PDB file of C-alpha atoms in Angstrom:
ATOM      1  CA  MET A   1      -8.564  12.911   0.686  1.00  0.00           C
ATOM      2  CA  THR A   2      -7.337  11.722  -2.752  1.00  0.00           C
ATOM      3  CA  GLU A   3      -4.128  13.317  -4.126  1.00  0.00           C
ATOM      4  CA  SER A   4      -4.012  14.644  -7.806  1.00  0.00           C
ATOM      5  CA  LEU A   5      -1.545  12.317  -9.602  1.00  0.00           C
ATOM      6  CA  GLU A   6      -2.380  11.864 -12.964  1.00  0.00           C
ATOM      7  CA  PHE A   7      -3.294   8.521 -14.346  1.00  0.00           C
ATOM      8  CA  SER A   8      -0.155   8.176 -16.689  1.00  0.00           C
ATOM      9  CA  ALA A   9       1.785   9.022 -13.583  1.00  0.00           C
ATOM     10  CA  LEU A  10       0.620   6.266 -11.716  1.00  0.00           C
ATOM     11  CA  LEU A  11       1.166   3.719 -14.626  1.00  0.00           C
ATOM     12  CA  ARG A  12       4.648   5.030 -14.949  1.00  0.00           C
ATOM     13  CA  LEU A  13       5.187   4.421 -11.063  1.00  0.00           C
ATOM     14  CA  ILE A  14       3.957   1.098 -11.236  1.00  0.00           C
ATOM     15  CA  ASP A  15       6.331   0.396 -14.122  1.00  0.00           C
ATOM     16  CA  GLU A  16       9.265   1.909 -12.427  1.00  0.00           C
ATOM     17  CA  ARG A  17       8.623   0.241  -9.194  1.00  0.00           C
ATOM     18  CA  SER A  18       8.268  -3.034 -10.740  1.00  0.00           C
ATOM     19  CA  ALA A  19      11.492  -2.821 -12.404  1.00  0.00           C
ATOM     20  CA  ALA A  20      13.049  -2.156  -9.098  1.00  0.00           C
ATOM     21  CA  PHE A  21      11.384  -5.219  -7.608  1.00  0.00           C
ATOM     22  CA  ARG A  22      12.651  -7.480 -10.198  1.00  0.00           C
ATOM     23  CA  SER A  23      16.070  -6.045  -9.623  1.00  0.00           C
ATOM     24  CA  ALA A  24      15.778  -6.774  -6.032  1.00  0.00           C
ATOM     25  CA  VAL A  25      14.901 -10.165  -6.750  1.00  0.00           C
ATOM     26  CA  ALA A  26      17.506 -10.808  -9.360  1.00  0.00           C
ATOM     27  CA  ASP A  27      20.275  -9.675  -6.885  1.00  0.00           C
ATOM     28  CA  ALA A  28      19.094 -11.701  -3.761  1.00  0.00           C
ATOM     29  CA  PRO A  29      21.021 -14.794  -2.755  1.00  0.00           C
ATOM     30  CA  GLY A  30      18.314 -16.930  -3.821  1.00  0.00           C
ATOM     31  CA  LEU A  31      14.613 -17.688  -3.914  1.00  0.00           C
ATOM     32  CA  ASP A  32      14.682 -19.402  -0.526  1.00  0.00           C
ATOM     33  CA  ALA A  33      15.879 -16.237   1.189  1.00  0.00           C
ATOM     34  CA  PRO A  34      13.854 -15.319   4.132  1.00  0.00           C
ATOM     35  CA  VAL A  35      11.912 -12.192   3.844  1.00  0.00           C
ATOM     36  CA  PRO A  36      12.394 -10.581   7.209  1.00  0.00           C
ATOM     37  CA  SER A  37       9.510  -8.139   6.968  1.00  0.00           C
ATOM     38  CA  CYS A  38       6.967 -10.813   5.941  1.00  0.00           C
ATOM     39  CA  PRO A  39       7.382 -13.447   8.616  1.00  0.00           C
ATOM     40  CA  GLU A  40       7.456 -17.162   7.385  1.00  0.00           C
ATOM     41  CA  TRP A  41       7.845 -15.928   3.509  1.00  0.00           C
ATOM     42  CA  THR A  42      10.766 -16.582   1.202  1.00  0.00           C
ATOM     43  CA  LEU A  43      11.544 -14.351  -1.800  1.00  0.00           C
ATOM     44  CA  PHE A  44       9.779 -16.807  -3.920  1.00  0.00           C
ATOM     45  CA  ASP A  45       6.398 -16.465  -1.685  1.00  0.00           C
ATOM     46  CA  LEU A  46       6.938 -12.729  -2.015  1.00  0.00           C
ATOM     47  CA  VAL A  47       7.179 -12.813  -5.915  1.00  0.00           C
ATOM     48  CA  GLN A  48       4.447 -15.185  -6.316  1.00  0.00           C
ATOM     49  CA  HIS A  49       1.959 -13.101  -3.814  1.00  0.00           C
ATOM     50  CA  LEU A  50       2.656  -9.908  -5.903  1.00  0.00           C
ATOM     51  CA  GLY A  51       2.349 -11.416  -9.321  1.00  0.00           C
ATOM     52  CA  ARG A  52      -0.763 -12.900  -8.258  1.00  0.00           C
ATOM     53  CA  GLY A  53      -2.111  -9.711  -6.995  1.00  0.00           C
ATOM     54  CA  GLN A  54      -1.359  -8.074 -10.270  1.00  0.00           C
ATOM     55  CA  ARG A  55      -3.176 -10.688 -12.339  1.00  0.00           C
ATOM     56  CA  TRP A  56      -6.218 -10.519  -9.939  1.00  0.00           C
ATOM     57  CA  TRP A  57      -6.260  -6.707  -9.984  1.00  0.00           C
ATOM     58  CA  ALA A  58      -6.108  -6.860 -13.913  1.00  0.00           C
ATOM     59  CA  ALA A  59      -9.179  -9.005 -13.750  1.00  0.00           C
ATOM     60  CA  ILE A  60     -11.018  -6.934 -11.499  1.00  0.00           C
ATOM     61  CA  VAL A  61     -10.214  -3.701 -13.555  1.00  0.00           C
ATOM     62  CA  ALA A  62     -11.113  -5.685 -16.947  1.00  0.00           C
ATOM     63  CA  ALA A  63     -14.612  -6.808 -15.372  1.00  0.00           C
ATOM     64  CA  GLY A  64     -15.760  -3.232 -14.713  1.00  0.00           C
ATOM     65  CA  PRO A  65     -18.627  -2.483 -12.278  1.00  0.00           C
ATOM     66  CA  ALA A  66     -19.293  -5.668 -10.077  1.00  0.00           C
ATOM     67  CA  GLY A  67     -20.766  -6.529  -6.947  1.00  0.00           C
ATOM     68  CA  ALA A  68     -18.051  -8.975  -6.123  1.00  0.00           C
ATOM     69  CA  PRO A  69     -14.576  -9.590  -7.293  1.00  0.00           C
ATOM     70  CA  PRO A  70     -13.691 -12.436  -9.714  1.00  0.00           C
ATOM     71  CA  PRO A  71     -11.784 -15.516  -7.995  1.00  0.00           C
ATOM     72  CA  LYS A  72      -8.207 -14.841  -6.822  1.00  0.00           C
ATOM     73  CA  ASP A  73      -5.513 -16.185  -9.250  1.00  0.00           C
ATOM     74  CA  ALA A  74      -4.096 -19.342  -8.038  1.00  0.00           C
ATOM     75  CA  THR A  75      -1.441 -19.504 -10.885  1.00  0.00           C
ATOM     76  CA  GLN A  76       1.597 -21.425  -9.647  1.00  0.00           C
ATOM     77  CA  ALA A  77       4.619 -19.473 -10.369  1.00  0.00           C
ATOM     78  CA  PRO A  78       7.882 -21.228 -11.862  1.00  0.00           C
ATOM     79  CA  ARG A  79      10.356 -21.759  -9.083  1.00  0.00           C
ATOM     80  CA  GLU A  80      13.515 -20.997 -11.563  1.00  0.00           C
ATOM     81  CA  LEU A  81      14.858 -17.580 -11.226  1.00  0.00           C
ATOM     82  CA  GLU A  82      14.644 -16.549 -14.908  1.00  0.00           C
ATOM     83  CA  ALA A  83      11.321 -18.077 -15.391  1.00  0.00           C
ATOM     84  CA  LEU A  84       9.812 -16.465 -12.231  1.00  0.00           C
ATOM     85  CA  LEU A  85      10.893 -13.068 -13.149  1.00  0.00           C
ATOM     86  CA  ALA A  86       9.562 -13.611 -16.854  1.00  0.00           C
ATOM     87  CA  TRP A  87       6.142 -14.796 -15.172  1.00  0.00           C
ATOM     88  CA  TYR A  88       6.230 -11.770 -13.070  1.00  0.00           C
ATOM     89  CA  ALA A  89       6.847  -9.428 -15.919  1.00  0.00           C
ATOM     90  CA  GLU A  90       3.877 -10.819 -17.671  1.00  0.00           C
ATOM     91  CA  SER A  91       1.665 -10.410 -14.325  1.00  0.00           C
ATOM     92  CA  HIS A  92       2.683  -6.802 -14.505  1.00  0.00           C
ATOM     93  CA  GLU A  93       2.133  -6.331 -18.028  1.00  0.00           C
ATOM     94  CA  LEU A  94      -1.456  -7.778 -17.832  1.00  0.00           C
ATOM     95  CA  LEU A  95      -2.282  -5.207 -15.059  1.00  0.00           C
ATOM     96  CA  LEU A  96      -0.727  -2.211 -16.856  1.00  0.00           C
ATOM     97  CA  CYS A  97      -2.825  -3.336 -20.200  1.00  0.00           C
ATOM     98  CA  ALA A  98      -5.996  -3.609 -18.126  1.00  0.00           C
ATOM     99  CA  LEU A  99      -5.549  -0.090 -16.548  1.00  0.00           C
ATOM    100  CA  ARG A 100      -4.605   1.358 -19.989  1.00  0.00           C
ATOM    101  CA  GLU A 101      -7.639  -0.067 -21.843  1.00  0.00           C
ATOM    102  CA  ALA A 102      -9.970   0.852 -18.799  1.00  0.00           C
ATOM    103  CA  GLY A 103      -8.728   4.537 -18.309  1.00  0.00           C
ATOM    104  CA  PRO A 104      -8.943   6.254 -14.952  1.00  0.00           C
ATOM    105  CA  GLU A 105     -12.801   6.521 -14.477  1.00  0.00           C
ATOM    106  CA  ARG A 106     -13.760   3.062 -15.108  1.00  0.00           C
ATOM    107  CA  ALA A 107     -15.744   1.851 -12.088  1.00  0.00           C
ATOM    108  CA  CYS A 108     -14.737  -1.589 -10.552  1.00  0.00           C
ATOM    109  CA  TRP A 109     -15.001  -3.552  -7.375  1.00  0.00           C
ATOM    110  CA  THR A 110     -12.723  -2.551  -4.609  1.00  0.00           C
ATOM    111  CA  TRP A 111     -12.549  -3.583  -0.989  1.00  0.00           C
ATOM    112  CA  TRP A 112     -12.084  -0.029  -0.128  1.00  0.00           C
ATOM    113  CA  SER A 113     -15.563   1.367  -1.899  1.00  0.00           C
ATOM    114  CA  ALA A 114     -16.850   2.614   1.570  1.00  0.00           C
ATOM    115  CA  GLY A 115     -14.016   4.837   2.312  1.00  0.00           C
ATOM    116  CA  VAL A 116     -12.671   7.889   0.517  1.00  0.00           C
ATOM    117  CA  SER A 117     -10.661   6.316  -2.216  1.00  0.00           C
ATOM    118  CA  PRO A 118     -12.542   6.077  -5.617  1.00  0.00           C
ATOM    119  CA  ALA A 119     -13.678   2.572  -6.633  1.00  0.00           C
ATOM    120  CA  ASN A 120     -12.029   2.802 -10.019  1.00  0.00           C
ATOM    121  CA  ALA A 121      -9.229   2.175 -12.140  1.00  0.00           C
ATOM    122  CA  TRP A 122      -7.498   5.255 -10.930  1.00  0.00           C
ATOM    123  CA  GLY A 123      -7.950   4.145  -7.350  1.00  0.00           C
ATOM    124  CA  VAL A 124      -6.461   0.542  -8.205  1.00  0.00           C
ATOM    125  CA  ALA A 125      -3.662   2.024 -10.048  1.00  0.00           C
ATOM    126  CA  ARG A 126      -2.638   4.108  -7.036  1.00  0.00           C
ATOM    127  CA  ARG A 127      -3.359   1.323  -4.663  1.00  0.00           C
ATOM    128  CA  ARG A 128      -0.945  -1.116  -6.963  1.00  0.00           C
ATOM    129  CA  VAL A 129       2.003   1.531  -6.957  1.00  0.00           C
ATOM    130  CA  HIS A 130       2.078   1.454  -3.226  1.00  0.00           C
ATOM    131  CA  GLU A 131       1.756  -2.385  -2.995  1.00  0.00           C
ATOM    132  CA  VAL A 132       4.729  -2.642  -5.505  1.00  0.00           C
ATOM    133  CA  LEU A 133       6.650   0.171  -3.678  1.00  0.00           C
ATOM    134  CA  VAL A 134       6.308  -1.720  -0.339  1.00  0.00           C
ATOM    135  CA  HIS A 135       7.161  -5.029  -1.621  1.00  0.00           C
ATOM    136  CA  THR A 136      10.084  -3.869  -3.235  1.00  0.00           C
ATOM    137  CA  TYR A 137      11.317  -2.673   0.112  1.00  0.00           C
ATOM    138  CA  ASP A 138      10.682  -6.182   1.116  1.00  0.00           C
ATOM    139  CA  ALA A 139      12.715  -7.624  -1.522  1.00  0.00           C
ATOM    140  CA  GLN A 140      15.556  -5.321  -0.970  1.00  0.00           C
ATOM    141  CA  LEU A 141      15.443  -6.337   2.480  1.00  0.00           C
ATOM    142  CA  ALA A 142      15.722  -9.891   1.677  1.00  0.00           C
ATOM    143  CA  ALA A 143      18.508  -9.049  -0.460  1.00  0.00           C
ATOM    144  CA  ASP A 144      20.309  -6.996   2.240  1.00  0.00           C
ATOM    145  CA  ALA A 145      20.397  -4.084  -0.589  1.00  0.00           C
ATOM    146  CA  VAL A 146      17.634  -1.749   0.796  1.00  0.00           C
ATOM    147  CA  GLN A 147      17.684   1.420  -1.259  1.00  0.00           C
ATOM    148  CA  PRO A 148      15.870   4.776  -0.309  1.00  0.00           C
ATOM    149  CA  MET A 149      12.329   5.121  -1.497  1.00  0.00           C
ATOM    150  CA  PRO A 150      11.459   8.322  -3.900  1.00  0.00           C
ATOM    151  CA  ALA A 151      10.264  10.822  -1.448  1.00  0.00           C
ATOM    152  CA  ASP A 152       7.427  12.168  -3.387  1.00  0.00           C
ATOM    153  CA  VAL A 153       6.186   8.613  -3.812  1.00  0.00           C
ATOM    154  CA  ALA A 154       6.443   7.695  -0.235  1.00  0.00           C
ATOM    155  CA  LEU A 155       4.409  10.927   0.549  1.00  0.00           C
ATOM    156  CA  ASP A 156       1.555   9.813  -1.519  1.00  0.00           C
ATOM    157  CA  GLY A 157       1.915   6.517  -0.042  1.00  0.00           C
ATOM    158  CA  VAL A 158       1.102   7.811   3.444  1.00  0.00           C
ATOM    159  CA  ALA A 159      -1.933   9.400   2.096  1.00  0.00           C
ATOM    160  CA  GLU A 160      -3.086   6.476   0.187  1.00  0.00           C
ATOM    161  CA  PHE A 161      -2.760   4.151   2.896  1.00  0.00           C
ATOM    162  CA  LEU A 162      -5.048   6.436   4.909  1.00  0.00           C
ATOM    163  CA  ASP A 163      -7.592   6.833   2.198  1.00  0.00           C
ATOM    164  CA  THR A 164      -7.926   3.150   1.821  1.00  0.00           C
ATOM    165  CA  CYS A 165      -6.906   1.355   4.902  1.00  0.00           C
ATOM    166  CA  ASN A 166      -7.927   4.040   7.566  1.00  0.00           C
ATOM    167  CA  SER A 167     -11.095   5.079   5.838  1.00  0.00           C
ATOM    168  CA  THR A 168     -14.316   3.522   6.854  1.00  0.00           C
ATOM    169  CA  PRO A 169     -17.725   4.394   8.107  1.00  0.00           C
ATOM    170  CA  ALA A 170     -17.474   1.581  10.918  1.00  0.00           C
ATOM    171  CA  ALA A 171     -17.566   3.036  14.138  1.00  0.00           C
ATOM    172  CA  TRP A 172     -14.283   3.622  16.227  1.00  0.00           C
ATOM    173  CA  PRO A 173     -14.980   1.370  19.352  1.00  0.00           C
ATOM    174  CA  HIS A 174     -13.009   3.596  21.514  1.00  0.00           C
ATOM    175  CA  GLN A 175     -12.989   6.996  22.819  1.00  0.00           C
ATOM    176  CA  ALA A 176     -12.841   9.541  20.070  1.00  0.00           C
ATOM    177  CA  ALA A 177      -9.658  10.659  19.004  1.00  0.00           C
ATOM    178  CA  THR A 178      -7.353  12.572  16.359  1.00  0.00           C
ATOM    179  CA  ILE A 179      -4.219  11.466  15.053  1.00  0.00           C
ATOM    180  CA  HIS A 180      -1.643  13.675  13.248  1.00  0.00           C
ATOM    181  CA  TYR A 181       0.881  12.562  10.948  1.00  0.00           C
ATOM    182  CA  HIS A 182       3.909  14.634  10.148  1.00  0.00           C
ATOM    183  CA  ALA A 183       6.529  13.943   7.340  1.00  0.00           C
ATOM    184  CA  THR A 184       9.871  15.873   7.766  1.00  0.00           C
ATOM    185  CA  GLU A 185       9.561  16.570   4.030  1.00  0.00           C
ATOM    186  CA  GLY A 186       6.596  19.116   4.966  1.00  0.00           C
ATOM    187  CA  ARG A 187       3.524  17.315   4.627  1.00  0.00           C
ATOM    188  CA  SER A 188       0.923  16.481   7.430  1.00  0.00           C
ATOM    189  CA  TRP A 189      -2.321  14.482   7.895  1.00  0.00           C
ATOM    190  CA  LEU A 190      -5.095  14.334  10.012  1.00  0.00           C
ATOM    191  CA  LEU A 191      -7.166  11.152  10.945  1.00  0.00           C
ATOM    192  CA  THR A 192     -10.519  11.440  12.925  1.00  0.00           C
ATOM    193  CA  LEU A 193     -11.565   8.408  14.751  1.00  0.00           C
ATOM    194  CA  ASP A 194     -15.202   8.724  16.323  1.00  0.00           C
ATOM    195  CA  GLY A 195     -18.583   7.002  16.074  1.00  0.00           C
ATOM    196  CA  THR A 196     -18.843   7.888  12.408  1.00  0.00           C
ATOM    197  CA  GLY A 197     -15.770   5.835  11.468  1.00  0.00           C
ATOM    198  CA  ALA A 198     -12.481   6.808  10.409  1.00  0.00           C
ATOM    199  CA  TRP A 199     -11.859   9.781   8.211  1.00  0.00           C
ATOM    200  CA  PRO A 200      -8.555  11.087   6.839  1.00  0.00           C
ATOM    201  CA  ALA A 201      -7.843  14.739   5.453  1.00  0.00           C
ATOM    202  CA  PRO A 202      -4.874  16.986   4.833  1.00  0.00           C
ATOM    203  CA  LEU A 203      -3.888  18.715   8.329  1.00  0.00           C
ATOM    204  CA  THR A 204      -4.910  22.381   8.118  1.00  0.00           C
ATOM    205  CA  ASP A 205      -4.162  25.023  10.704  1.00  0.00           C
ATOM    206  CA  ASP A 206      -7.658  25.054  12.162  1.00  0.00           C
ATOM    207  CA  ALA A 207      -7.519  21.077  12.806  1.00  0.00           C
ATOM    208  CA  ALA A 208      -8.445  19.616  16.024  1.00  0.00           C
ATOM    209  CA  PRO A 209      -5.567  19.222  18.414  1.00  0.00           C
ATOM    210  CA  ALA A 210      -3.986  15.796  18.352  1.00  0.00           C
ATOM    211  CA  SER A 211      -4.695  13.159  20.700  1.00  0.00           C
ATOM    212  CA  ALA A 212      -1.558  11.526  19.329  1.00  0.00           C
ATOM    213  CA  SER A 213       0.906  12.431  16.684  1.00  0.00           C
ATOM    214  CA  ALA A 214       3.643  10.865  14.966  1.00  0.00           C
ATOM    215  CA  THR A 215       6.654  12.394  13.056  1.00  0.00           C
ATOM    216  CA  GLY A 216       9.254  10.757  10.702  1.00  0.00           C
ATOM    217  CA  THR A 217      10.319  10.818   7.374  1.00  0.00           C
ATOM    218  CA  ALA A 218       7.650   9.977   4.381  1.00  0.00           C
ATOM    219  CA  GLU A 219       9.478   6.463   4.193  1.00  0.00           C
ATOM    220  CA  GLN A 220       9.490   6.020   7.754  1.00  0.00           C
ATOM    221  CA  LEU A 221       5.806   6.742   8.059  1.00  0.00           C
ATOM    222  CA  LEU A 222       4.868   4.675   5.147  1.00  0.00           C
ATOM    223  CA  LEU A 223       6.820   1.655   6.579  1.00  0.00           C
ATOM    224  CA  PHE A 224       4.907   2.428   9.951  1.00  0.00           C
ATOM    225  CA  VAL A 225       1.449   2.329   8.410  1.00  0.00           C
ATOM    226  CA  TRP A 226       2.276  -0.716   6.502  1.00  0.00           C
ATOM    227  CA  GLY A 227       3.561  -2.551   9.585  1.00  0.00           C
ATOM    228  CA  ARG A 228       7.100  -2.688   8.657  1.00  0.00           C
ATOM    229  CA  ARG A 229       8.463  -0.383  11.409  1.00  0.00           C
ATOM    230  CA  THR A 230       7.111   0.345  15.031  1.00  0.00           C
ATOM    231  CA  LEU A 231       6.338   3.256  17.133  1.00  0.00           C
ATOM    232  CA  SER A 232       9.546   3.271  18.428  1.00  0.00           C
ATOM    233  CA  ASP A 233      10.969   4.179  14.964  1.00  0.00           C
ATOM    234  CA  LEU A 234       8.957   7.496  15.007  1.00  0.00           C
ATOM    235  CA  LYS A 235       8.903  10.671  17.175  1.00  0.00           C
ATOM    236  CA  ILE A 236       5.404  10.091  19.344  1.00  0.00           C
ATOM    237  CA  ASP A 237       3.795  12.746  21.146  1.00  0.00           C
ATOM    238  CA  GLY A 238       0.742  12.542  22.964  1.00  0.00           C
ATOM    239  CA  ASP A 239      -1.309   9.095  23.946  1.00  0.00           C
ATOM    240  CA  GLN A 240       0.532   6.268  22.371  1.00  0.00           C
ATOM    241  CA  GLN A 241      -2.207   4.140  23.375  1.00  0.00           C
ATOM    242  CA  VAL A 242      -4.455   5.516  20.504  1.00  0.00           C
ATOM    243  CA  PHE A 243      -1.785   4.039  17.736  1.00  0.00           C
ATOM    244  CA  GLU A 244      -2.034   0.765  19.594  1.00  0.00           C
ATOM    245  CA  GLN A 245      -5.645   1.017  19.471  1.00  0.00           C
ATOM    246  CA  LEU A 246      -5.624   1.835  15.672  1.00  0.00           C
ATOM    247  CA  ILE A 247      -2.970  -0.945  14.900  1.00  0.00           C
ATOM    248  CA  ALA A 248      -4.991  -3.670  16.685  1.00  0.00           C
ATOM    249  CA  TRP A 249      -8.384  -2.446  15.123  1.00  0.00           C
ATOM    250  CA  GLU A 250     -10.393  -4.478  12.566  1.00  0.00           C
ATOM    251  CA  PRO A 251     -13.233  -2.782  11.666  1.00  0.00           C
ATOM    252  CA  GLU A 252     -16.654  -4.650  10.405  1.00  0.00           C
ATOM    253  CA  GLU A 253     -18.631  -2.929   8.175  1.00  0.00           C
TER     254      GLU A 253
END
C-alpha cells in the first residue's frame, strides 16, 4: 500500500522536518528537559537517538543490498547545545547525501522487507520522514511549544506506519479481524488481520466490514499508531479489544 510521493519530495520533507526538529530543541528550556512522550528520556537523549539513527540509516543505504545491517552507530553526541545541534545537522546531511547518491531504487537491508514497504532507498527515505516528524513532535512537547503537523505529511505517515509496522506475514494469533482507520481529512485505510498476517490497503467501498474502526484527524491517528495518543483520543467504533490486541502484538517471523 505504498504511496506515490516522489523521492525528491521525501528528501525535501526530511530536510524540512529536521529544521523544525532543530528549532524545537533550540527553543527548549534545556537539554535536561524531560520528553513526556518518551518516558525516561531527556531532550539530549532524543537528539542523540535521532542523530544516531540518521547515521545508521546513511550507512545502511550506502552499503546497498545486504543480508544484515552494519553495526549501529555508537557515537557519543556532544552535550553542549550548539555543538549538539551541529552534530545533529551533520548526521542529517550524512543521511541526505547517502540517499541522493543511492537514488530511490537502490536495494538495501531493512527490517520491514517481509511487508509491503519496499526495501530500498525510497522506503528508507519515507520511513525517515516520519521518524523525524514524530520526534519533532516529541521535541516540541518537551519545549511546551507543539505545532500542528502538516496534514498531508501526517496522512502519509499513517499509511507509512501501516506499510512498515503493521505489514507482516506472521500469523495473527487472534480471531481474524479488520480495522478501518478514517482521517477526517478524507482518507481511509483497511488493515486485515488473519492467519496470513497483517496486510494494509486503502479502504474501498467493497471492503470487508470493520471489526473495529478509529476516526480522528491525520495527526491524531499518526500519534496514536506511534504510541503518543491512546484510544480515548479517537472515536472508536466496534470491538475495542481488537485495537488492544494489535497494540500488544509482537509478531515473530
